Short mmCIF file of C-alpha atoms and ligand atoms in Angstrom, two decimals:
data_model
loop_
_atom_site.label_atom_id
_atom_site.label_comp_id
_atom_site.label_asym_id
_atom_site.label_seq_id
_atom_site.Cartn_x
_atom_site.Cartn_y
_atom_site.Cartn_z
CA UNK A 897 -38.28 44.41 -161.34
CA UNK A 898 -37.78 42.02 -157.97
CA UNK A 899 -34.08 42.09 -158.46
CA UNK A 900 -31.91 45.00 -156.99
CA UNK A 901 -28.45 45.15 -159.12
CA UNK A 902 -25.76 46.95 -157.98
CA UNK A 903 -25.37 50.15 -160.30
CA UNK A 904 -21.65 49.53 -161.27
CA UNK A 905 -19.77 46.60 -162.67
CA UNK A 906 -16.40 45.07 -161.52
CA UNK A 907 -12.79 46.39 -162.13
CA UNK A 908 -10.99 44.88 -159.91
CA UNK A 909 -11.15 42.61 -157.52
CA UNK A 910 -9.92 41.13 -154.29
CA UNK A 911 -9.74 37.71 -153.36
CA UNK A 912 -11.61 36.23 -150.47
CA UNK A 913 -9.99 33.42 -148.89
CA UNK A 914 -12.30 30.63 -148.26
CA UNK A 915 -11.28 28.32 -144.50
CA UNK A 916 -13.02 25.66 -143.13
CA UNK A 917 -15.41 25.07 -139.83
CA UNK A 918 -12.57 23.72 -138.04
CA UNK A 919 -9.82 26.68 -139.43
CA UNK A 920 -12.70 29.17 -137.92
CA UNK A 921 -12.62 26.64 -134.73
CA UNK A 922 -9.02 27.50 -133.77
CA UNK A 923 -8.74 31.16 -135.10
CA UNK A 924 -11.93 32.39 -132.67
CA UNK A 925 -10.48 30.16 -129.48
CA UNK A 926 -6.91 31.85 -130.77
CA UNK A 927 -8.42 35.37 -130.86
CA UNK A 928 -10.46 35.14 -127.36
CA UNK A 929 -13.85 34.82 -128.61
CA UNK A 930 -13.09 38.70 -130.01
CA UNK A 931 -13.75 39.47 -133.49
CA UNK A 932 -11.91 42.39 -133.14
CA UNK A 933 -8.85 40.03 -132.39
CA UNK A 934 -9.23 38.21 -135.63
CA UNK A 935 -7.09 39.10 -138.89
CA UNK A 936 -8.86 40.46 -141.54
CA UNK A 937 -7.69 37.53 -144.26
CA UNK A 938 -9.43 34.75 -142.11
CA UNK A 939 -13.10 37.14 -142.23
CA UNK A 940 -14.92 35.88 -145.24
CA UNK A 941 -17.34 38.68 -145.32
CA UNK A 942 -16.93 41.61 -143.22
CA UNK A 943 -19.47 43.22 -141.74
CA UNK A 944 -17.52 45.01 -138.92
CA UNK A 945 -18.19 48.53 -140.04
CA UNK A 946 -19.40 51.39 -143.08
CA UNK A 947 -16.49 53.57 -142.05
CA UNK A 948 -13.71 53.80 -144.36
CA UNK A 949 -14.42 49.88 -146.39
CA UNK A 950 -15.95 51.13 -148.78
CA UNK A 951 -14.90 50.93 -152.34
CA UNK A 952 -13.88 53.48 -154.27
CA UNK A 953 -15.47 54.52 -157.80
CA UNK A 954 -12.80 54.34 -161.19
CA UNK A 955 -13.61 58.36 -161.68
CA UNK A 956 -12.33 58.52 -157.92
CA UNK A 957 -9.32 56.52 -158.64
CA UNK A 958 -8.33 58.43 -161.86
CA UNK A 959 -9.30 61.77 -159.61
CA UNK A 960 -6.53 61.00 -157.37
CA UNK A 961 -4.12 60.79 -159.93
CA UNK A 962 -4.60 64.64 -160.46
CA UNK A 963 -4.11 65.27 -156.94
CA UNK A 964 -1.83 68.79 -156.20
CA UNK A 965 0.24 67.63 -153.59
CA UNK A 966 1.67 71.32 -152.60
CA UNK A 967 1.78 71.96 -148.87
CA UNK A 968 -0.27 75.38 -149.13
CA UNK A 969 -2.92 76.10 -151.47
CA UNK A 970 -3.57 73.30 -153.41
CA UNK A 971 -6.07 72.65 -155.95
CA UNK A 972 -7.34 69.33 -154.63
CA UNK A 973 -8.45 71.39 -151.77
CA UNK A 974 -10.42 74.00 -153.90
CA UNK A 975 -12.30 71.70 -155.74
CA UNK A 976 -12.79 69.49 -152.33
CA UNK A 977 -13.96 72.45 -150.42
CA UNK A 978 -16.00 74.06 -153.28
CA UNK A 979 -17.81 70.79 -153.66
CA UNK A 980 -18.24 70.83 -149.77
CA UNK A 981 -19.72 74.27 -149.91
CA UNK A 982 -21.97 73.32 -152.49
CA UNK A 983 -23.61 70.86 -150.42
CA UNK A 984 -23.83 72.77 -147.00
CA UNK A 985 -23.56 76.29 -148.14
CA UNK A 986 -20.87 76.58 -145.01
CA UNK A 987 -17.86 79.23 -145.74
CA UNK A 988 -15.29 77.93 -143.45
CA UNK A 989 -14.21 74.25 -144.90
CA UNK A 990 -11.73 72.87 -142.86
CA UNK A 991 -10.10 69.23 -143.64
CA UNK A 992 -9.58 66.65 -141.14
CA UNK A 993 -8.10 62.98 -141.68
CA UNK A 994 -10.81 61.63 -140.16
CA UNK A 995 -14.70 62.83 -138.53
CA UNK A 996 -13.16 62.22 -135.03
CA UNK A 997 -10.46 64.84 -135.82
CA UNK A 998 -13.24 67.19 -136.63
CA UNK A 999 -15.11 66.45 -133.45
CA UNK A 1000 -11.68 67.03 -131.12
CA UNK A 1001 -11.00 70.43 -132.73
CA UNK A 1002 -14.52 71.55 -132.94
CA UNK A 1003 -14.87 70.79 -128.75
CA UNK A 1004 -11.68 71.89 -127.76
CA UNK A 1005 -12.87 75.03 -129.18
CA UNK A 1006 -15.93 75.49 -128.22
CA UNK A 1007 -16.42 73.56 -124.77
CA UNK A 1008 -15.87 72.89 -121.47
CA UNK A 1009 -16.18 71.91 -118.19
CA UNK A 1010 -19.57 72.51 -116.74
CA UNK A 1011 -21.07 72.59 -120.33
CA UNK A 1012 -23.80 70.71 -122.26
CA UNK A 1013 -24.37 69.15 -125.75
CA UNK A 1014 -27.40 68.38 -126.71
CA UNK A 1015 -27.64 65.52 -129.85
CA UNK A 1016 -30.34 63.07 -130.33
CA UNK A 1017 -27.91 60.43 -130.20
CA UNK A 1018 -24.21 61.20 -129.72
CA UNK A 1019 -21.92 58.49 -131.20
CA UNK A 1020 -19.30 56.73 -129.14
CA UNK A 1021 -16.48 59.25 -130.55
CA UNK A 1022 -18.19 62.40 -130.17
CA UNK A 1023 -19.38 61.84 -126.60
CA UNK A 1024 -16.27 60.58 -125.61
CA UNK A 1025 -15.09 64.25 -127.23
CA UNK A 1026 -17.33 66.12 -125.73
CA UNK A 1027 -16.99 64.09 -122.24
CA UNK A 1028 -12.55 65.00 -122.60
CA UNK A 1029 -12.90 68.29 -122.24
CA UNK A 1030 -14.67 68.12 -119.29
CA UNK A 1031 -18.64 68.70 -121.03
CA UNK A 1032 -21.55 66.21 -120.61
CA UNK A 1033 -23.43 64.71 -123.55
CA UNK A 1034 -26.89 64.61 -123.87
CA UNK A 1035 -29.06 62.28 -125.46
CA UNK A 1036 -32.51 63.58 -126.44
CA UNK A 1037 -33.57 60.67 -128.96
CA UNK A 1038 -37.25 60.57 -129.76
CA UNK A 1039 -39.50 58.15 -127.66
CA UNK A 1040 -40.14 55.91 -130.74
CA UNK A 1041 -36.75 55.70 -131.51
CA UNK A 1042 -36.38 53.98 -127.85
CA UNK A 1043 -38.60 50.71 -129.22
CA UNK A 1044 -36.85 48.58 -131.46
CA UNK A 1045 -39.93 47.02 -132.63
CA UNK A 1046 -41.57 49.92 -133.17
CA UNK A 1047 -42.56 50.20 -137.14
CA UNK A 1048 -41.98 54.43 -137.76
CA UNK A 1049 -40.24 56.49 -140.12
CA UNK A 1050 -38.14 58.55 -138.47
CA UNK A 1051 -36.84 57.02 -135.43
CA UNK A 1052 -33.60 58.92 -135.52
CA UNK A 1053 -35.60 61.96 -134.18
CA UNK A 1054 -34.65 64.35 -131.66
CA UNK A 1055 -37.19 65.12 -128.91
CA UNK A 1056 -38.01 68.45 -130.06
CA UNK A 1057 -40.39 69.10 -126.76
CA UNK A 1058 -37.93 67.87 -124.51
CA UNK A 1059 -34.79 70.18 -125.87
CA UNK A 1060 -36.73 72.96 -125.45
CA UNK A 1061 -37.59 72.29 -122.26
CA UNK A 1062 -34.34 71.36 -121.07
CA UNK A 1063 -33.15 74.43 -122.87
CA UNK A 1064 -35.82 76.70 -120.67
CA UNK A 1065 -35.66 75.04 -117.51
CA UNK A 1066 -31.43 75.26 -117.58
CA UNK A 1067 -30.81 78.07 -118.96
CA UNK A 1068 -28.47 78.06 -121.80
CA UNK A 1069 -25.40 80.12 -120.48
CA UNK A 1070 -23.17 76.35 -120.79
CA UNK A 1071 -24.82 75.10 -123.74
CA UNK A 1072 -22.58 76.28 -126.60
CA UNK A 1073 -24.05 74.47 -128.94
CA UNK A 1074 -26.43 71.93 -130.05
CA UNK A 1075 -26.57 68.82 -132.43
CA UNK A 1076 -28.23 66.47 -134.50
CA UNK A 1077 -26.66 63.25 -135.73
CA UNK A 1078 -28.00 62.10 -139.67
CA UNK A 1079 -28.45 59.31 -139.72
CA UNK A 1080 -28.90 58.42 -135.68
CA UNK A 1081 -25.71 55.65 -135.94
CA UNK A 1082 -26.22 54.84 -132.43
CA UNK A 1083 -30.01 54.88 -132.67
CA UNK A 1084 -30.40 51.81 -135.24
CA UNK A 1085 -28.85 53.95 -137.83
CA UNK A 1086 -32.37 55.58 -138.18
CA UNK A 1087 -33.48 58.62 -140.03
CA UNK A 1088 -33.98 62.03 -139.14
CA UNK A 1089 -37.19 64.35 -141.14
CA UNK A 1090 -36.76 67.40 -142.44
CA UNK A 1091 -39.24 68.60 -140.41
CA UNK A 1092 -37.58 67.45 -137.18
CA UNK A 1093 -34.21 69.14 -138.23
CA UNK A 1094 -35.98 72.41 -139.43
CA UNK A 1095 -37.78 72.53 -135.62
CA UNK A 1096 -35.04 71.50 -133.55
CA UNK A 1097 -33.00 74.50 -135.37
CA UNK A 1098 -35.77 76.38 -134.35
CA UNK A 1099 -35.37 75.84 -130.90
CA UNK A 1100 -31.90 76.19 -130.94
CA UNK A 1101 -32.16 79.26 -132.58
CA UNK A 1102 -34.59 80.27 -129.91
CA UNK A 1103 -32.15 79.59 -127.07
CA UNK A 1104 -29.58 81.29 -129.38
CA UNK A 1105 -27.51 78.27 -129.48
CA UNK A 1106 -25.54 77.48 -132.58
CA UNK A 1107 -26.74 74.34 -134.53
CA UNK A 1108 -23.75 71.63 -136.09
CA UNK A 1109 -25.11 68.46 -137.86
CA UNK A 1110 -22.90 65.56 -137.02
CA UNK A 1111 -23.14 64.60 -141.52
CA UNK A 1112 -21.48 61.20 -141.67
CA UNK A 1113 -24.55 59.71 -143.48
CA UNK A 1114 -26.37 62.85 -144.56
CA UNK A 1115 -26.91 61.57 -148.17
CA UNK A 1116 -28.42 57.94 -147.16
CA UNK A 1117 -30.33 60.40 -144.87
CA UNK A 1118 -31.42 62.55 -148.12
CA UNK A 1119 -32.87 59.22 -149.61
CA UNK A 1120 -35.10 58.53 -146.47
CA UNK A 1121 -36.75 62.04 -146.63
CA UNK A 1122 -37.36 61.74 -150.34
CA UNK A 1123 -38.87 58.21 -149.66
CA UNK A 1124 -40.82 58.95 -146.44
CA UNK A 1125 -41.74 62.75 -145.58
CA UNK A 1126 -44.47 64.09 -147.96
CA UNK A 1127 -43.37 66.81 -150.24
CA UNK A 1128 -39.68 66.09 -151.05
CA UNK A 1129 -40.58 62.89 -153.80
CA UNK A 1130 -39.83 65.18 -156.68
CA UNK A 1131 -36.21 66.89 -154.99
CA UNK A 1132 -32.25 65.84 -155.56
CA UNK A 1133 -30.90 64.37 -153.19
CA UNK A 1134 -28.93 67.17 -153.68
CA UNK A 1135 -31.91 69.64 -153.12
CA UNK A 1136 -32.52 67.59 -149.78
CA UNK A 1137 -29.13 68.09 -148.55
CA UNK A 1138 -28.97 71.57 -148.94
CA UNK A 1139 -32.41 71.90 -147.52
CA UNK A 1140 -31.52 70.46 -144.48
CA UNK A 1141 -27.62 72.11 -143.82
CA UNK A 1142 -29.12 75.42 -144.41
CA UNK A 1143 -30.71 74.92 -140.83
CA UNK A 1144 -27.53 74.85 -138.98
CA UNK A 1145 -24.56 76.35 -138.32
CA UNK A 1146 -21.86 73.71 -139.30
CA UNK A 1147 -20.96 70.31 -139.30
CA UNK A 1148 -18.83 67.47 -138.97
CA UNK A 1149 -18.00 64.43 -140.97
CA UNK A 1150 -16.85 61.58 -141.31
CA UNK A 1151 -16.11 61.07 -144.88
CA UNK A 1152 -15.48 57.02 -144.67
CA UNK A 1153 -18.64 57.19 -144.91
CA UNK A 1154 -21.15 59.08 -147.68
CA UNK A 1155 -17.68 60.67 -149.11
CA UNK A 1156 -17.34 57.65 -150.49
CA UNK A 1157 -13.38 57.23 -149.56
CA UNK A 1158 -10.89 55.06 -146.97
CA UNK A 1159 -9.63 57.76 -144.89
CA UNK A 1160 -10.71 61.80 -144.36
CA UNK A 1161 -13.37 64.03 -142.65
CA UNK A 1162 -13.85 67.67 -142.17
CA UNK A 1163 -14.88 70.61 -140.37
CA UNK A 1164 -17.68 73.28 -141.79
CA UNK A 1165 -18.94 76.17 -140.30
CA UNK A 1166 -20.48 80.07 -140.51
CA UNK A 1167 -18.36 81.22 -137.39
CA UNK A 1168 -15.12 83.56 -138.31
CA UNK A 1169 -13.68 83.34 -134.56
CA UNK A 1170 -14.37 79.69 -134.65
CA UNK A 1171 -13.53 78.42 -137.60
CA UNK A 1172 -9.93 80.60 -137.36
CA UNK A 1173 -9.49 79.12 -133.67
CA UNK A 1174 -10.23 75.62 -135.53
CA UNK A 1175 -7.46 76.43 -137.50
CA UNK A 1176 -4.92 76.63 -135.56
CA UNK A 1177 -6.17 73.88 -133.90
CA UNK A 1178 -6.02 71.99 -137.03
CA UNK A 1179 -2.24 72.92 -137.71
CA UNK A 1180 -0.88 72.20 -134.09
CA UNK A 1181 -2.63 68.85 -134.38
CA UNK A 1182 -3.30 67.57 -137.69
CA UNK A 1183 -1.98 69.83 -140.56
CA UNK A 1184 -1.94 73.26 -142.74
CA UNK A 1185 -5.31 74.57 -143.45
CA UNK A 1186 -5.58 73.08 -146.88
CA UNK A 1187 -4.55 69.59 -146.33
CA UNK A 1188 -5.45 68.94 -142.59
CA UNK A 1189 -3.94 65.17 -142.16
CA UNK A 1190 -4.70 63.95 -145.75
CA UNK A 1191 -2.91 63.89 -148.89
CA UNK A 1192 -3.93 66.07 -151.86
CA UNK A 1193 -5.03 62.70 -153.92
CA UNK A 1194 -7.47 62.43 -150.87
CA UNK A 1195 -9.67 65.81 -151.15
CA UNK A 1196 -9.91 64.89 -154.67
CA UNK A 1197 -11.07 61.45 -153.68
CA UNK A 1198 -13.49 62.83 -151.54
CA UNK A 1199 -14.96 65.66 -154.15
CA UNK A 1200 -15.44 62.95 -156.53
CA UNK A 1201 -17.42 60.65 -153.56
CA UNK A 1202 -19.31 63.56 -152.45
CA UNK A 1203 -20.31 63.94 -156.17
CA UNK A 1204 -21.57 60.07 -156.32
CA UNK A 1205 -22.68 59.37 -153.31
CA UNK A 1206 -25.48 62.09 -154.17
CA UNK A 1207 -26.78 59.62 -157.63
CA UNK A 1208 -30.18 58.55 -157.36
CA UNK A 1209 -28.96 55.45 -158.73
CA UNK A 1210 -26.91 54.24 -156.07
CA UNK A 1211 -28.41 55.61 -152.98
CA UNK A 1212 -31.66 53.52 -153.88
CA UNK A 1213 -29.30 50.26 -154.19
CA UNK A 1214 -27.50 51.52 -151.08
CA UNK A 1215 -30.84 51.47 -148.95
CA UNK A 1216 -32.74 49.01 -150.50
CA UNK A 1217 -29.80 46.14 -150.46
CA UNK A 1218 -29.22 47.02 -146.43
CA UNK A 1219 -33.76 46.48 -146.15
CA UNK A 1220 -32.83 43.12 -148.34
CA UNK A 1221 -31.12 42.34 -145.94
CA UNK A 1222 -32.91 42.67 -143.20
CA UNK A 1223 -36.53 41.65 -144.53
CA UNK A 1224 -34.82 38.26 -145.07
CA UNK A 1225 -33.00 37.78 -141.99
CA UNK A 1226 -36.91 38.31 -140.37
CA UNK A 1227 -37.97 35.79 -142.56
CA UNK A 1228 -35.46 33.25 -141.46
CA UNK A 1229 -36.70 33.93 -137.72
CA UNK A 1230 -33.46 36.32 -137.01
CA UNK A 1231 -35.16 39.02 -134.59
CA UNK A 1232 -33.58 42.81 -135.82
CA UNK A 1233 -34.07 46.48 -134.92
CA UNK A 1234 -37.10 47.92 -136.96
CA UNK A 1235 -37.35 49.44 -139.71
CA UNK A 1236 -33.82 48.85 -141.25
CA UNK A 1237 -31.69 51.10 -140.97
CA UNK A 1238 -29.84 52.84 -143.57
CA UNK A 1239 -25.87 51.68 -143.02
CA UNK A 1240 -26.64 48.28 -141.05
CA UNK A 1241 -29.25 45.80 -139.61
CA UNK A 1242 -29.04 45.41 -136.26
CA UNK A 1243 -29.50 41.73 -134.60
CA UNK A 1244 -31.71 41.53 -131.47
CA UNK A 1245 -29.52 39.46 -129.23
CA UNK A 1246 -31.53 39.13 -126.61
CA UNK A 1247 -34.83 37.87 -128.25
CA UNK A 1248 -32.46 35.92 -130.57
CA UNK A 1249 -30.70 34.12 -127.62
CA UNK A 1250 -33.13 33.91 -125.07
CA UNK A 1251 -31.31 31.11 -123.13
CA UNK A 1252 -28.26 33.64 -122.51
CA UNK A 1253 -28.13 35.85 -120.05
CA UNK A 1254 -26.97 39.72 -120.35
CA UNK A 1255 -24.14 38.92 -118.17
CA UNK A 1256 -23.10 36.14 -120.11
CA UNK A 1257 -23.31 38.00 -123.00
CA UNK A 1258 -25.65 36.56 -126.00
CA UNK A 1259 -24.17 39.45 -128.62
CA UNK A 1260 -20.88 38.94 -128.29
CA UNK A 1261 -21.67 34.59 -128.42
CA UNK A 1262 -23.76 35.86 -131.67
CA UNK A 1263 -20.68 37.74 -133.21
CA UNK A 1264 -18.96 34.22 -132.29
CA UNK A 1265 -21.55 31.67 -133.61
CA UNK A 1266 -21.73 33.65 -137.03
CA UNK A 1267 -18.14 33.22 -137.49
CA UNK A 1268 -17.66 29.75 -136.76
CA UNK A 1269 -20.60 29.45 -139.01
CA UNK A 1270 -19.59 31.15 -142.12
CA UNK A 1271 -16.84 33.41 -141.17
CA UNK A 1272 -18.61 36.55 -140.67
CA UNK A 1273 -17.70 39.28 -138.95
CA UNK A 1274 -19.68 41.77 -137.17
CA UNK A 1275 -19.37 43.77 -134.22
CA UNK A 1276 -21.62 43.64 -130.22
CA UNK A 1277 -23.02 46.51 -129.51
CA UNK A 1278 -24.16 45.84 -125.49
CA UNK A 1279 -23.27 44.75 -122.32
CA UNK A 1280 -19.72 43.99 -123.75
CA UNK A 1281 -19.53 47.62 -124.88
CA UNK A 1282 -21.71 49.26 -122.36
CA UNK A 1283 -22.35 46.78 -119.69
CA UNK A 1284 -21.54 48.47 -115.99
CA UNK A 1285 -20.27 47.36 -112.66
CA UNK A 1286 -22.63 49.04 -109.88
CA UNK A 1287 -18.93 51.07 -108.03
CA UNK A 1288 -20.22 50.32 -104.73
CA UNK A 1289 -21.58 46.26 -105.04
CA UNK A 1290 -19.55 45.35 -107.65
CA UNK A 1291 -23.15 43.83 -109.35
CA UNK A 1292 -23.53 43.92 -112.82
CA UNK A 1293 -25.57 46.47 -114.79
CA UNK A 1294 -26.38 45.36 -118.52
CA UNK A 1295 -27.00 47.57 -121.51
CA UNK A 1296 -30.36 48.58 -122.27
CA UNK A 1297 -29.94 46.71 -125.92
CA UNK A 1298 -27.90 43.48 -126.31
CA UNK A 1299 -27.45 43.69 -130.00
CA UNK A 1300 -25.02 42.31 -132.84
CA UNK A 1301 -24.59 45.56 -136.03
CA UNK A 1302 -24.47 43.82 -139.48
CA UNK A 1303 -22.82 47.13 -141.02
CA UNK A 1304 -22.67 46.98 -144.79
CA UNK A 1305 -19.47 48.32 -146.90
CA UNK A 1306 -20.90 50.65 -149.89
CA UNK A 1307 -20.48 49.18 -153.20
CA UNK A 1308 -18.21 46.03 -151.54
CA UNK A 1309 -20.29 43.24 -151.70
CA UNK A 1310 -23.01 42.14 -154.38
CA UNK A 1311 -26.20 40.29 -153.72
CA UNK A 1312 -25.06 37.02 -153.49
CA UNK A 1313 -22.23 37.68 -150.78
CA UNK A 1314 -25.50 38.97 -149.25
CA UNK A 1315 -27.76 35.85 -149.38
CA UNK A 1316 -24.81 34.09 -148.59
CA UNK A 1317 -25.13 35.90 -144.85
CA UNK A 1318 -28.96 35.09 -144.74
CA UNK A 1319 -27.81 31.21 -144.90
CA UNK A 1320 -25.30 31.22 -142.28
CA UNK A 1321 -27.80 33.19 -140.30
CA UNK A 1322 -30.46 30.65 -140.85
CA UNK A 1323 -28.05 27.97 -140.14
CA UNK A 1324 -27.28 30.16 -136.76
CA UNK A 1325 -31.26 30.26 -136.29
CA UNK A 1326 -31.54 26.51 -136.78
CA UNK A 1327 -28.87 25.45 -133.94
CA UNK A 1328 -29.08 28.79 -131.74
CA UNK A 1329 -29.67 26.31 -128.60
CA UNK A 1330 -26.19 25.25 -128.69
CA UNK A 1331 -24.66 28.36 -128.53
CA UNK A 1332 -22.66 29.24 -125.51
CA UNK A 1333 -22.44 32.26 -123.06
CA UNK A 1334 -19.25 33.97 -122.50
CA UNK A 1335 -17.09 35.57 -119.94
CA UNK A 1336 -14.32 37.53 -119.76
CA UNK A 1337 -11.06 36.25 -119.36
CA UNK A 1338 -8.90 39.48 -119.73
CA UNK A 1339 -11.13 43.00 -119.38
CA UNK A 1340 -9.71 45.78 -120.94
CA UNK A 1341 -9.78 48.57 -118.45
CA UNK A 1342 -11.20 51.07 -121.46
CA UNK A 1343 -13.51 50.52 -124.03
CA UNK A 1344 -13.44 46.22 -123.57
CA UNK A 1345 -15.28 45.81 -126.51
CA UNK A 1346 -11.97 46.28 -128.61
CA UNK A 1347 -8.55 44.07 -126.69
CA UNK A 1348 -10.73 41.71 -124.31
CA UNK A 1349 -10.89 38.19 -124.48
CA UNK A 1350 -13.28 36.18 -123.46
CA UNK A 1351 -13.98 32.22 -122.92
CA UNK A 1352 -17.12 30.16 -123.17
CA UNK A 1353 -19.22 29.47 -119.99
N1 LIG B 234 -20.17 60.25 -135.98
C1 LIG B 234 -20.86 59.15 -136.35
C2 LIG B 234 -22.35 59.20 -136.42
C3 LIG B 234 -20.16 57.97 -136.68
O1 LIG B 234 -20.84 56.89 -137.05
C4 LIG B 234 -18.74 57.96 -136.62
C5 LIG B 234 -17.98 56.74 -136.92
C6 LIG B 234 -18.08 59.15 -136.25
C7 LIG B 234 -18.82 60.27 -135.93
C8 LIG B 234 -16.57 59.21 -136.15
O2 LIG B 234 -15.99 59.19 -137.39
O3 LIG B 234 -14.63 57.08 -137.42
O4 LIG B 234 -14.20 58.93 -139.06
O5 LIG B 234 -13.59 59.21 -136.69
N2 LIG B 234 -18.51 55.57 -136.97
C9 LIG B 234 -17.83 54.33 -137.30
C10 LIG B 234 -18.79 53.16 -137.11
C11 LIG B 234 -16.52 54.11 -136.63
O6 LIG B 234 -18.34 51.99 -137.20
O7 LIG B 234 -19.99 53.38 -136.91
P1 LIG B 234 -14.52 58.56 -137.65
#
């Protein structure tokens, strides 16, 4: 069969409201030329992130409704945390409302100034963790995973060779632990093997450095080794899963993502001293030890999404509708980060847009063009986000990538809302001389990407 469906049918719906060139016009020049700045009822299809739009299953709905809302041992949280220890064999479970929470606790335990953490790509929110408490982040991404054109299957890949030797050559007295993100969001939203998660617990076992796996997308990740890396075609996804947490340590996650829910994360680990220090972490800062931030309806929301997340059926819609994607935007002449990745395609900017400049900022005019277009929304991930002044000249540095993320909502949008996005992008493609460079009119002093404005050049 050519056609993907989507495995479920339609409950309920939500209205999108339609507006016109002209509407889109006057809301982007109103918002500063920053999608961010735009209200959500004027986005026709939003493509601003995975985390926490997704929608959620009617067995997760009706799941909620037998949520124990008691303040200390609830059931929600026994049959959240037995489902979490299911999947990663971990004994401590500890809820968080979100994987950020999980991050702050886990490094204000374990870190600190003067220390290192390895990852082979550390998100935006767990660097900028890891960086509060005073620790450096390391990026140790494999070299194919540094070529977006680059055709491989497992560009989310840590450099195995090079963590060792960074390990041996530093010593590891201020590494207190290591990581791995699956899948490598900040990497293309690539894959990681088996094989390169089995060795690079291998070296940190070596070093005698504990091993956490940063899970947001571990199941999407489960799909790519049962599709790619010989040997694993006849597993679970399941199977996979538990395969590859029984290499580390712990974990956190973000479960807006493959838990299938709106809002909640959590904390898992073998350590007894850290996972009690966690703890009390968690109840200065977020909540008692079995509800940590969330609402008993929540942990049953997320058991339930941890349950589905793992069906065949819908992790091969999941990954094949985000390649759809992708394989037609190439054949419209849109330029993206190769292979697809699992969560998101990611627009090449700069090849796109060669007429722009990086300090005039072709991924952020991209984000704009698409909405005036057809009122899409999707977020710049370069020189607006990462983009440097040199402290002594005041010159510009750009970003190594200039590139516009298409993320994709799980089970939110069917196939035509889809090809509806390859059109505008085509139309994008077919008048891409006329669109405008930007500068900034107001720069936030902190992460610009999110309150700046901007105006055309
Ligand atoms: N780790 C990874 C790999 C992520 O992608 C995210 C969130 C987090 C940690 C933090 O989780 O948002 O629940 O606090 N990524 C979202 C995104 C925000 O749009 O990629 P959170």
């Amino acid at each position: 069969m050519r056609t993907i469906i989507e495995p479920f049918k339609i409950k309920m719906v939500e209205s999108l409201r339609m507006t016109t060139r002209e509407e889109r016009e006057r809301i982007i020049a109103e918002a500063g030329h920053n999608l961010f700045l735009v209200k959500s009822q004027d986005v026709l299809i939003d493509l601003l992130t995975d985390s926490g739009t997704g929608s959620m299953s009617d067995r997760q709905w009706a799941s909620m409704i037998l949520g124990d809302e008691a303040y200390a041992g609830s059931r929600s949280f026994f049959r959240f945390a037995d489902k979490v220890r299911e999947i990663t064999g971990f004994k401590h479970v500890i809820p968080t409302h979100q994987g950020r929470a999980a991050e702050h606790i886990l490094f204000g335990v374990v870190t600190k100034k003067g220390d290192v953490v390895p990852n082979n790509t550390h998100f935006d929110t767990t660097r900028a963790n890891i960086e509060n408490t005073g620790a450096v982040a390391l990026d140790l991404v494999c070299p194919e995973g540094k070529n977006p054109q680059l055709v491989a299957p497992f560009k989310g890949n840590m450099d195995v060779e090079k963590l060792d030797q960074f390990l041996t050559n530093r010593g590891t007295t201020n590494v207190p632990l290591g990581m791995i993100t699956i899948t490598n969001n900040a990497s293309g939203g690539q894959p990681v093997s088996m094989d390169n998660i089995r060795r690079t617990a291998q070296v940190y076992r070596k070093h005698g450095i504990p091993f956490f796996i940063d899970a947001c997308r571990f199941a999407e990740n489960a799909y790519f080794i049962k599709t790619r890396e010989p040997g694993y075609a006849d597993k679970s996804l399941l199977q996979i899963a538990q395969e590859a947490f029984s290499y580390a340590d712990g974990c956190t996650m973000s479960a807006k993502k493959d838990a299938l829910v709106n809002i909640g994360g959590f904390l898992a680990m073998n350590n007894d001293d850290w996972a009690h220090q966690s703890q009390a972490h968690l109840i200065l800062t977020e909540g008692f030890v079995t509800y940590g931030g969330l609402a008993g309806r929540d942990l049953d929301a997320m058991a339930q999404g941890l349950t589905e997340v793992l069906e065949e059926d819908y992790m091969h819609y999941r990954i094949r509708s985000t390649q759809y994607l992708g394989e037609h935007l190439n054949a419209v002449g849109v330029p993206t980060y190769q292979p697809a990745g699992g969560h998101a395609i990611y627009v090449d900017a700069k090849a796109f847009l060669p007429h722009i400049p990086a300090h005039q900022y072709p991924g952020q005019a991209l984000t704009v063009a698409m909405y005036i277009e057809g009122g899409i929304r999707a977020v710049e991930i370069g020189s607006v986000m990462f983009g440097k002044e040199d402290p002594a000249t005041g010159t510009f540095i750009p970003a190594p990538n200039e590139l516009v993320r298409l993320a994709i909502p799980r089970r939110v949008y069917t196939q035509s809302h889809i090809d509806y996005v390859i059109e505008v992008m085509e139309m994008v493609a077919a008048n891409r001389d006329k669109v405008r460079g930007l500068r900034f009119k107001y720069r936030a002093p902190v992460l610009p990407h999110f309150t700046s404005t901007f105006e055309p050049v």
